[in-house]
Coordinates of C-alpha atoms in Angstrom, one line a residue:
X1 CA 137.3 126.9 123.0
X2 CA 133.9 125.6 124.1
X3 CA 132.1 127.7 121.5
X4 CA 134.4 126.4 118.8
X5 CA 133.8 122.8 119.8
X6 CA 130.1 123.4 119.9
X7 CA 130.1 124.9 116.4
X8 CA 132.3 122.0 115.1
X9 CA 130.1 119.3 116.6
X10 CA 126.9 121.0 115.4
X11 CA 128.4 121.3 111.9
X12 CA 129.5 117.6 111.8
X13 CA 126.1 116.4 113.0
X14 CA 124.3 118.7 110.6
X15 CA 126.2 117.5 107.6
X16 CA 125.4 113.9 108.5
X17 CA 121.7 114.6 108.9
X18 CA 121.6 116.6 105.6
X19 CA 122.9 113.6 103.8
X20 CA 119.4 112.1 104.0
X21 CA 120.5 108.8 105.6
X22 CA 117.5 108.8 107.9
X23 CA 114.7 111.2 107.6
X24 CA 112.2 109.6 109.9
X25 CA 113.4 111.3 113.1
X26 CA 113.7 115.0 113.6
X27 CA 115.5 117.4 116.0
X28 CA 112.9 119.2 118.2
X29 CA 110.4 116.5 117.8
X30 CA 108.7 117.3 121.1
X31 CA 108.8 121.1 120.8
X32 CA 105.1 121.3 120.4
X33 CA 103.8 118.3 122.3
X34 CA 106.2 118.3 125.3
X35 CA 108.6 121.2 125.1
X36 CA 110.2 120.4 128.5
X37 CA 111.1 116.8 127.6
X38 CA 114.8 117.2 127.0
X39 CA 115.2 119.6 130.0
X40 CA 113.6 117.0 132.3
X41 CA 115.9 114.2 131.1
X42 CA 119.0 116.5 131.5
X43 CA 117.9 117.3 135.0
X44 CA 117.6 113.6 136.0
X45 CA 120.9 112.7 134.4
X46 CA 122.5 115.5 136.3
X47 CA 121.0 114.3 139.6
X48 CA 122.0 110.7 138.8
X49 CA 125.7 111.8 138.2
X50 CA 125.7 113.7 141.5
X51 CA 125.0 110.5 143.3
X52 CA 127.2 108.2 141.1
X53 CA 129.5 109.7 138.5
X54 CA 129.7 106.3 136.8
X55 CA 126.1 106.5 135.8
X56 CA 127.1 108.5 132.7
X57 CA 129.1 105.6 131.3
X58 CA 126.2 103.3 132.1
X59 CA 123.7 105.3 130.2
X60 CA 126.0 105.7 127.1
X61 CA 126.6 101.9 127.1
X62 CA 122.9 101.3 127.7
X63 CA 122.0 103.3 124.6
X64 CA 124.6 101.4 122.5
X65 CA 123.3 98.0 123.7
X66 CA 119.7 99.1 123.0
X67 CA 120.5 100.2 119.5
X68 CA 122.5 97.0 118.6
X69 CA 119.6 94.8 119.6
X70 CA 116.4 95.2 117.5
X71 CA 117.3 98.8 116.9
X72 CA 116.9 101.9 119.2
X73 CA 113.5 100.9 120.6
X74 CA 114.0 101.0 124.4
X75 CA 113.9 97.2 124.6
X76 CA 116.9 97.2 126.9
X77 CA 114.7 98.8 129.6
X78 CA 112.0 96.0 129.7
X79 CA 112.0 93.8 132.8
X80 CA 112.0 90.0 132.6
X81 CA 108.6 88.4 133.4
X82 CA 107.3 85.2 135.0
X83 CA 103.9 85.2 133.3
X84 CA 104.4 84.8 130.5
X85 CA 108.0 83.6 131.3
X86 CA 110.6 85.7 129.5
X87 CA 114.2 86.6 130.2
X88 CA 114.8 90.1 128.9
X89 CA 117.9 91.7 127.4
X90 CA 118.9 93.5 130.7
X91 CA 119.3 90.2 132.5
X92 CA 121.8 88.7 130.0
X93 CA 125.3 88.1 131.4
X94 CA 126.4 90.6 128.7
X95 CA 124.4 93.3 130.4
X96 CA 124.0 92.3 134.1
X97 CA 125.4 93.6 136.3
X98 CA 127.4 96.0 134.1
X99 CA 124.5 98.2 132.9
X100 CA 123.4 100.9 135.3
X101 CA 121.3 104.1 135.3
X102 CA 117.9 102.5 134.9
X103 CA 116.6 104.6 137.7
X104 CA 117.5 107.7 135.9
X105 CA 115.3 106.7 133.0
X106 CA 112.5 105.7 135.4
X107 CA 112.6 109.0 137.1
X108 CA 112.6 111.0 133.9
X109 CA 109.7 108.9 132.6
X110 CA 107.7 109.4 135.8
X111 CA 108.0 113.2 135.5
X112 CA 107.1 113.1 131.8
X113 CA 104.1 110.9 132.2
X114 CA 102.8 113.5 134.8
X115 CA 103.4 116.5 132.5
X116 CA 102.9 115.0 129.0
X117 CA 101.3 111.6 129.4
X118 CA 101.7 109.1 126.6
X119 CA 103.9 111.4 124.5
X120 CA 107.6 110.8 125.1
X121 CA 109.0 107.4 124.3
X122 CA 111.4 105.5 126.5
X123 CA 113.7 105.0 123.5
X124 CA 113.9 108.8 123.1
X125 CA 114.5 109.3 126.8
X126 CA 117.5 106.9 126.6
X127 CA 118.9 108.6 123.5
X128 CA 118.6 112.0 125.3
X129 CA 120.2 110.6 128.5
X130 CA 123.2 109.2 126.6
X131 CA 123.7 112.6 124.9
X132 CA 123.4 114.4 128.3
X133 CA 125.9 112.0 129.8
X134 CA 128.4 113.0 127.2
X135 CA 127.6 116.6 127.8
X136 CA 128.1 116.4 131.5
X137 CA 131.3 114.4 131.5
X138 CA 133.0 116.0 128.4
X139 CA 131.5 119.4 128.0
X140 CA 130.2 118.8 124.5
X141 CA 126.7 117.9 123.4
X142 CA 124.8 117.4 120.1
X143 CA 121.3 117.6 118.8
X144 CA 119.4 114.3 119.1
X145 CA 116.8 113.7 116.4
X146 CA 113.7 112.2 118.1
X147 CA 110.4 110.5 117.3
X148 CA 111.4 106.9 118.2
X149 CA 108.7 104.6 119.4
X150 CA 109.1 101.8 121.9
X151 CA 109.5 98.1 121.0
X152 CA 107.4 95.3 122.6
X153 CA 110.0 92.5 122.4
X154 CA 113.1 92.0 124.7
X155 CA 114.9 88.7 124.5
X156 CA 118.0 87.7 126.4
X157 CA 119.0 85.4 123.5
X158 CA 119.4 88.4 121.2
X159 CA 122.3 89.8 123.3
X160 CA 124.3 86.7 122.7
X161 CA 124.3 87.4 118.9
X162 CA 124.4 91.2 118.4
X163 CA 126.7 92.6 121.1
X164 CA 130.5 92.7 120.6
X165 CA 132.6 91.1 123.3
X166 CA 135.7 92.5 125.1
X167 CA 137.6 89.6 123.6
X168 CA 136.6 90.4 120.0
X169 CA 139.3 90.8 117.4
X170 CA 139.3 93.6 114.8
X171 CA 137.6 91.6 112.1
X172 CA 134.8 90.6 114.5
X173 CA 134.3 94.1 115.7
X174 CA 134.1 95.5 112.2
X175 CA 131.6 92.8 111.3
X176 CA 129.4 93.6 114.3
X177 CA 129.3 97.3 113.4
X178 CA 128.9 96.7 109.7
X179 CA 125.8 94.6 110.3
X180 CA 124.3 97.7 111.9
X181 CA 125.3 100.0 109.0
X182 CA 128.3 101.5 110.8
X183 CA 131.8 101.8 109.2
X184 CA 135.1 100.6 110.7
X185 CA 136.0 104.3 111.2
X186 CA 132.8 104.9 113.2
X187 CA 133.6 101.8 115.2
X188 CA 137.0 103.2 116.2
X189 CA 135.3 106.6 117.0
X190 CA 132.6 105.1 119.1
X191 CA 135.1 102.9 121.0
X192 CA 136.3 106.1 122.5
X193 CA 133.3 105.9 124.8
X194 CA 135.5 103.6 126.9
X195 CA 137.2 106.7 128.1
X196 CA 134.6 106.7 130.9
X197 CA 133.3 103.9 133.0
X198 CA 134.5 100.7 134.7
X199 CA 134.8 97.0 134.0
X200 CA 134.4 93.9 136.1
X201 CA 137.6 91.9 136.3
X202 CA 136.0 88.9 134.6
X203 CA 135.9 90.9 131.4
X204 CA 139.7 91.0 131.0
X205 CA 141.3 88.6 133.5
X206 CA 142.0 86.2 130.7
X207 CA 144.7 88.7 129.6
X208 CA 146.4 88.4 133.0
X209 CA 146.3 84.7 133.8
X210 CA 146.6 81.7 131.5
X211 CA 146.4 83.8 128.3
X212 CA 147.2 80.9 126.0
X213 CA 149.1 77.7 125.9
X214 CA 152.5 79.4 125.7
X215 CA 152.2 82.5 128.0
X216 CA 150.2 83.4 131.1
X217 CA 150.1 87.1 130.3
X218 CA 148.9 88.8 127.1
X219 CA 152.2 90.1 125.5
X220 CA 150.4 93.1 124.0
X221 CA 149.6 94.4 127.5
X222 CA 152.0 96.9 129.1
X223 CA 153.8 94.9 131.9
X224 CA 153.5 97.6 134.5
X225 CA 149.8 98.1 133.8
X226 CA 149.3 94.3 133.9
X227 CA 151.0 94.2 137.4
X228 CA 148.7 96.9 138.6
X229 CA 145.6 95.1 137.3
X230 CA 146.8 91.9 139.0
X231 CA 146.8 93.7 142.3
X232 CA 143.2 94.9 141.7
X233 CA 142.0 91.6 140.3
X234 CA 143.8 88.7 142.1
X235 CA 143.9 85.4 140.4
X236 CA 141.3 83.0 141.7
X237 CA 139.1 85.7 143.3
X238 CA 135.5 84.8 143.5
X239 CA 134.3 88.3 144.2
X240 CA 132.0 89.2 141.4
X241 CA 132.0 92.9 142.3
X242 CA 135.6 93.7 141.7
X243 CA 135.8 96.5 139.2
X244 CA 138.5 98.8 137.7
X245 CA 138.3 102.0 135.7
X246 CA 138.6 101.4 131.9
X247 CA 140.6 104.6 131.5
X248 CA 142.4 105.1 134.9
X249 CA 143.7 108.6 134.2
X250 CA 140.3 110.1 133.7
X251 CA 137.5 107.6 134.3
X252 CA 134.8 110.2 134.7
X253 CA 135.8 112.6 131.9
X254 CA 135.0 112.2 128.2
X255 CA 138.3 112.8 126.6
X256 CA 140.8 111.1 124.2
X257 CA 143.1 109.6 126.9
X258 CA 141.6 106.3 125.9
X259 CA 143.4 106.4 122.6
X260 CA 146.7 107.5 124.3
X261 CA 146.4 104.5 126.6
X262 CA 146.0 102.2 123.6
X263 CA 149.1 103.6 122.0
X264 CA 150.9 102.8 125.3
X265 CA 149.6 99.2 125.2
X266 CA 147.3 100.0 128.1
X267 CA 144.0 99.2 126.5
X268 CA 142.0 97.3 129.1
X269 CA 140.2 94.9 126.7
X270 CA 141.5 92.9 123.9
X271 CA 138.8 94.7 121.8
X272 CA 140.6 98.0 122.7
X273 CA 144.1 96.9 122.0
X274 CA 143.3 95.3 118.6
X275 CA 142.7 98.7 117.2
X276 CA 146.4 98.8 116.6
X277 CA 146.5 95.6 114.5
X278 CA 145.5 97.3 111.3
X279 CA 147.3 100.3 109.7
X280 CA 144.1 102.2 109.0
X281 CA 142.6 101.8 112.5
X282 CA 146.0 102.4 114.1
X283 CA 146.3 105.7 112.2
X284 CA 142.9 106.7 113.4
X285 CA 143.8 105.9 117.1
X286 CA 147.0 108.0 116.7
X287 CA 145.0 110.9 115.2
X288 CA 142.3 110.8 117.9
X289 CA 144.9 110.8 120.6
X290 CA 146.2 114.2 119.5
X291 CA 143.0 115.8 118.1
X292 CA 140.4 116.0 120.7
X293 CA 138.3 118.5 118.7
X294 CA 138.2 116.2 115.7
X295 CA 137.3 113.2 117.8
X296 CA 134.5 115.1 119.5
X297 CA 132.9 116.1 116.2
X298 CA 133.2 112.5 114.8
X299 CA 131.9 111.0 118.0
X300 CA 128.8 113.2 118.0
X301 CA 128.0 112.4 114.4
X302 CA 128.5 108.7 115.0
X303 CA 126.2 108.7 118.0
X304 CA 123.5 110.4 116.0
X305 CA 123.9 107.8 113.3
X306 CA 123.9 104.9 115.7
X307 CA 120.8 106.4 117.4
X308 CA 118.8 105.8 114.2
X309 CA 119.5 102.1 113.8
X310 CA 116.3 100.2 113.2
X311 CA 114.0 102.8 114.8
X312 CA 110.3 102.4 115.1
X313 CA 108.3 105.5 114.0
X314 CA 104.8 106.5 113.0
X315 CA 102.3 103.9 114.2
X316 CA 104.8 101.2 114.8
X317 CA 105.5 100.1 118.4
X318 CA 104.1 102.1 121.3
X319 CA 104.8 104.8 123.8
X320 CA 105.3 102.9 127.1
X321 CA 103.8 104.5 130.2
X322 CA 106.3 102.5 132.3
X323 CA 109.7 101.9 130.6
X324 CA 110.1 98.5 132.3
X325 CA 106.7 97.1 131.1
X326 CA 105.1 96.9 127.7
X327 CA 101.6 98.5 127.7

């Protein structure tokens, strides 16, 4: 079974790459200049997951948020500064405290700078780490075209414009993805990443309490699931650290249970459940729920395509020596 999945995923990604949508990056980019690059990243991701299995979801989400803001340029990794004063992307309420796994990127970068100084970009490290997170939690990987260079700008304000919200409706989600060159079908496919990870209660508590002027609870939410969530996220709680798994049945495994939950009205976010509000997206949710092989192939291809949004190549940008600080 694993071999069949690997062949299918490789074929899907290969077909997408052969379409010539983006020729600036290439698989095996570091084969000559730093052949251990991908192995080192994989090792650090594996170590990170040993200490905290949730790091995988954090790295996949980090790559997504990086690519949707100024393209896949590693700007999500840059720290805020006081001189000159600048609030960076990572400190936005959209990203903080939900993003995690920065130390995995730092550790990989430290090793690579020792072995291959000034060669491997932080943006590529993040793209590799997201792929490795999928591999280690779902048993399927894919080739990542590399050659990205690092951006020099990171602004908190950009996150308020370009990142979809957990309260987004289907039209808004489709528009967010369309602006980045991704189709509605790819949006549904990439939403499957919610099968791993966790959420702070504040991201969905509006569905449990005071939903609108006529009802306290979102009527599209399964009542028994809502009761469970209310126990985990009590009304009026001021604890900012309360979290729940997005996909309770398999929170650390990359599978299609996320889509099964949506069909059972157990999607955690409004942005999850709205995938059933359109016949086309609802049909895709149903198909994904029963076809794990098909979803894996589509997900791999969509991740490769997303990973090439707005990339810097050639002499553009830089290769940061520290992923947190521009050179």
